[in-house]
């Protein structure tokens, strides 16, 4: 039996039928990690002992016929910017190379309380800044579908671990696309829910008004299983409000296809006018055809303000990054230089320049500059206004439409050796950022793979707190692809 190829919900059913034990399943996933991860490099830390201990506990509970959560015994990987108590949390940075979390993130605590089996912590771009995992201090995570390509980012370790059967479900974080973009690269499903649905307590902040934990899995049903557990208001995150739509009892029968009937999708005109990769465009056209066949309506829709997405995002996000990363001063947290220093200034300077990589430094410098003196008026506050315009325009669109649809990423997964300038890399995030800008839920769904094994991700973005509708439409789309 190859348990690791099953969907998480199939594993859960297997436990209930007593087809196999959690220890068997967990061992198989751990074996996969040992066998494949030397090459893929998805894991930074594997918590083998803890995982096996939990697996035995789960088996014991099943044996005693205790009431178990659907998540019980499911092998899970966690992005390494989310705290798991007494386990290293590096954020993909030398700065936190040896940092051990003294507490569990709220979402991790919930996973543990529901008896999820945590296999370890997975790779990311340094502090989640990037779209390839190439900025990680621990090296790139290769794409399991084609190891000459990157797994995407920043939650590349999460997507690769699911894609290579080294975890059944993974937790990532999404500030500008980091859950959806690697999902599209690795042929997994990835969703970031409405901002505020899941507590950010215990997740290292990149840009806190954009950051939201998300889930990467093999199908939409697996996503719902995890969301059910980790959704909820948390008094330790003042921006969390919870989201009952994620906690809904979904229908998984073939009837789900009807969910698309009469639904209205808008596709931004500016995106269609862009220089899209041919294959991406073809797959998008196929996706649109499928939606129409299922009784949905798809229209072009003009949202002029989306032309300013990239600039606005980078100004705001870098501003937040500069202030959030100030806490890594090598006193409270982080790498301390071995160099001799006379003043505290010198100590900060040496520690921070050794601890952070180039991409993080670039963003801290841009952010600091943007927030200083007159620049704040000229850049930061202006960008806040443009964020407001984008929100206004998207809200207007959502009055007439249920969802926005586009490809998740404009080109195929990049080659590891491709030399992409930072500005080119920033521009490629165009399709994923709007959801973070306005707090909307957004999902990437994989199209069937081509002959080369690669697949293109299609993104649906929904209305705030209408995550249930988004998941239902996604279930229908997924089902019609697999028909
Ligand atoms: N690629 C985007 C960036 O580098 C998004 C990152 C993220 O979502 N964490 O800013």
Short mmCIF file of N, CA and C and ligand atoms in Angstrom, two decimals, residues 79 128-131 154 173-178 206 313 363 429, ligand 1:
data_model
loop_
_atom_site.label_atom_id
_atom_site.label_comp_id
_atom_site.label_asym_id
_atom_site.label_seq_id
_atom_site.Cartn_x
_atom_site.Cartn_y
_atom_site.Cartn_z
N UNK A 79 5.23 25.43 7.41
CA UNK A 79 6.21 26.39 6.90
C UNK A 79 7.05 26.93 8.05
N UNK A 128 9.86 34.78 4.05
CA UNK A 128 8.73 34.73 3.08
C UNK A 128 8.83 35.79 1.98
N UNK A 129 10.04 36.32 1.77
CA UNK A 129 10.19 37.36 0.74
C UNK A 129 10.76 36.74 -0.52
N UNK A 130 9.88 36.46 -1.47
CA UNK A 130 10.32 35.90 -2.73
C UNK A 130 9.27 35.00 -3.32
N UNK A 131 9.60 34.42 -4.47
CA UNK A 131 8.63 33.59 -5.17
C UNK A 131 9.31 32.37 -5.78
N UNK A 154 6.59 32.05 -1.65
CA UNK A 154 7.64 31.64 -0.74
C UNK A 154 7.38 30.28 -0.07
N UNK A 173 2.09 30.43 4.33
CA UNK A 173 1.61 31.79 4.61
C UNK A 173 1.59 32.54 3.29
N UNK A 174 0.68 33.51 3.21
CA UNK A 174 0.47 34.19 1.93
C UNK A 174 0.36 35.70 2.17
N UNK A 175 1.34 36.44 1.67
CA UNK A 175 1.38 37.88 1.83
C UNK A 175 1.07 38.55 0.49
N UNK A 176 1.52 37.88 -0.57
CA UNK A 176 1.26 38.41 -1.92
C UNK A 176 1.13 37.27 -2.92
N UNK A 177 0.90 36.06 -2.40
CA UNK A 177 0.72 34.92 -3.32
C UNK A 177 1.48 33.67 -2.91
N UNK A 178 2.11 33.71 -1.75
CA UNK A 178 3.05 32.65 -1.38
C UNK A 178 2.46 31.27 -1.15
N UNK A 206 5.63 39.28 8.09
CA UNK A 206 6.37 39.90 7.00
C UNK A 206 5.74 41.28 6.81
N UNK A 313 1.77 47.57 -3.93
CA UNK A 313 2.14 46.46 -3.03
C UNK A 313 3.55 46.64 -2.49
N UNK A 363 14.74 44.97 0.89
CA UNK A 363 13.39 45.42 1.24
C UNK A 363 13.40 46.30 2.50
N UNK A 429 4.21 38.73 -9.74
CA UNK A 429 3.23 38.49 -8.67
C UNK A 429 1.89 39.19 -8.93
N1 LIG B 1 6.32 36.91 -3.97
C1 LIG B 1 5.76 37.90 -3.13
C2 LIG B 1 6.84 38.73 -2.50
O1 LIG B 1 7.98 38.37 -2.63
C3 LIG B 1 4.85 37.31 -2.12
C4 LIG B 1 5.51 36.74 -0.94
C5 LIG B 1 4.55 36.18 0.07
O2 LIG B 1 3.36 36.01 -0.21
N2 LIG B 1 5.06 35.89 1.25
O3 LIG B 1 6.58 39.74 -1.91
#
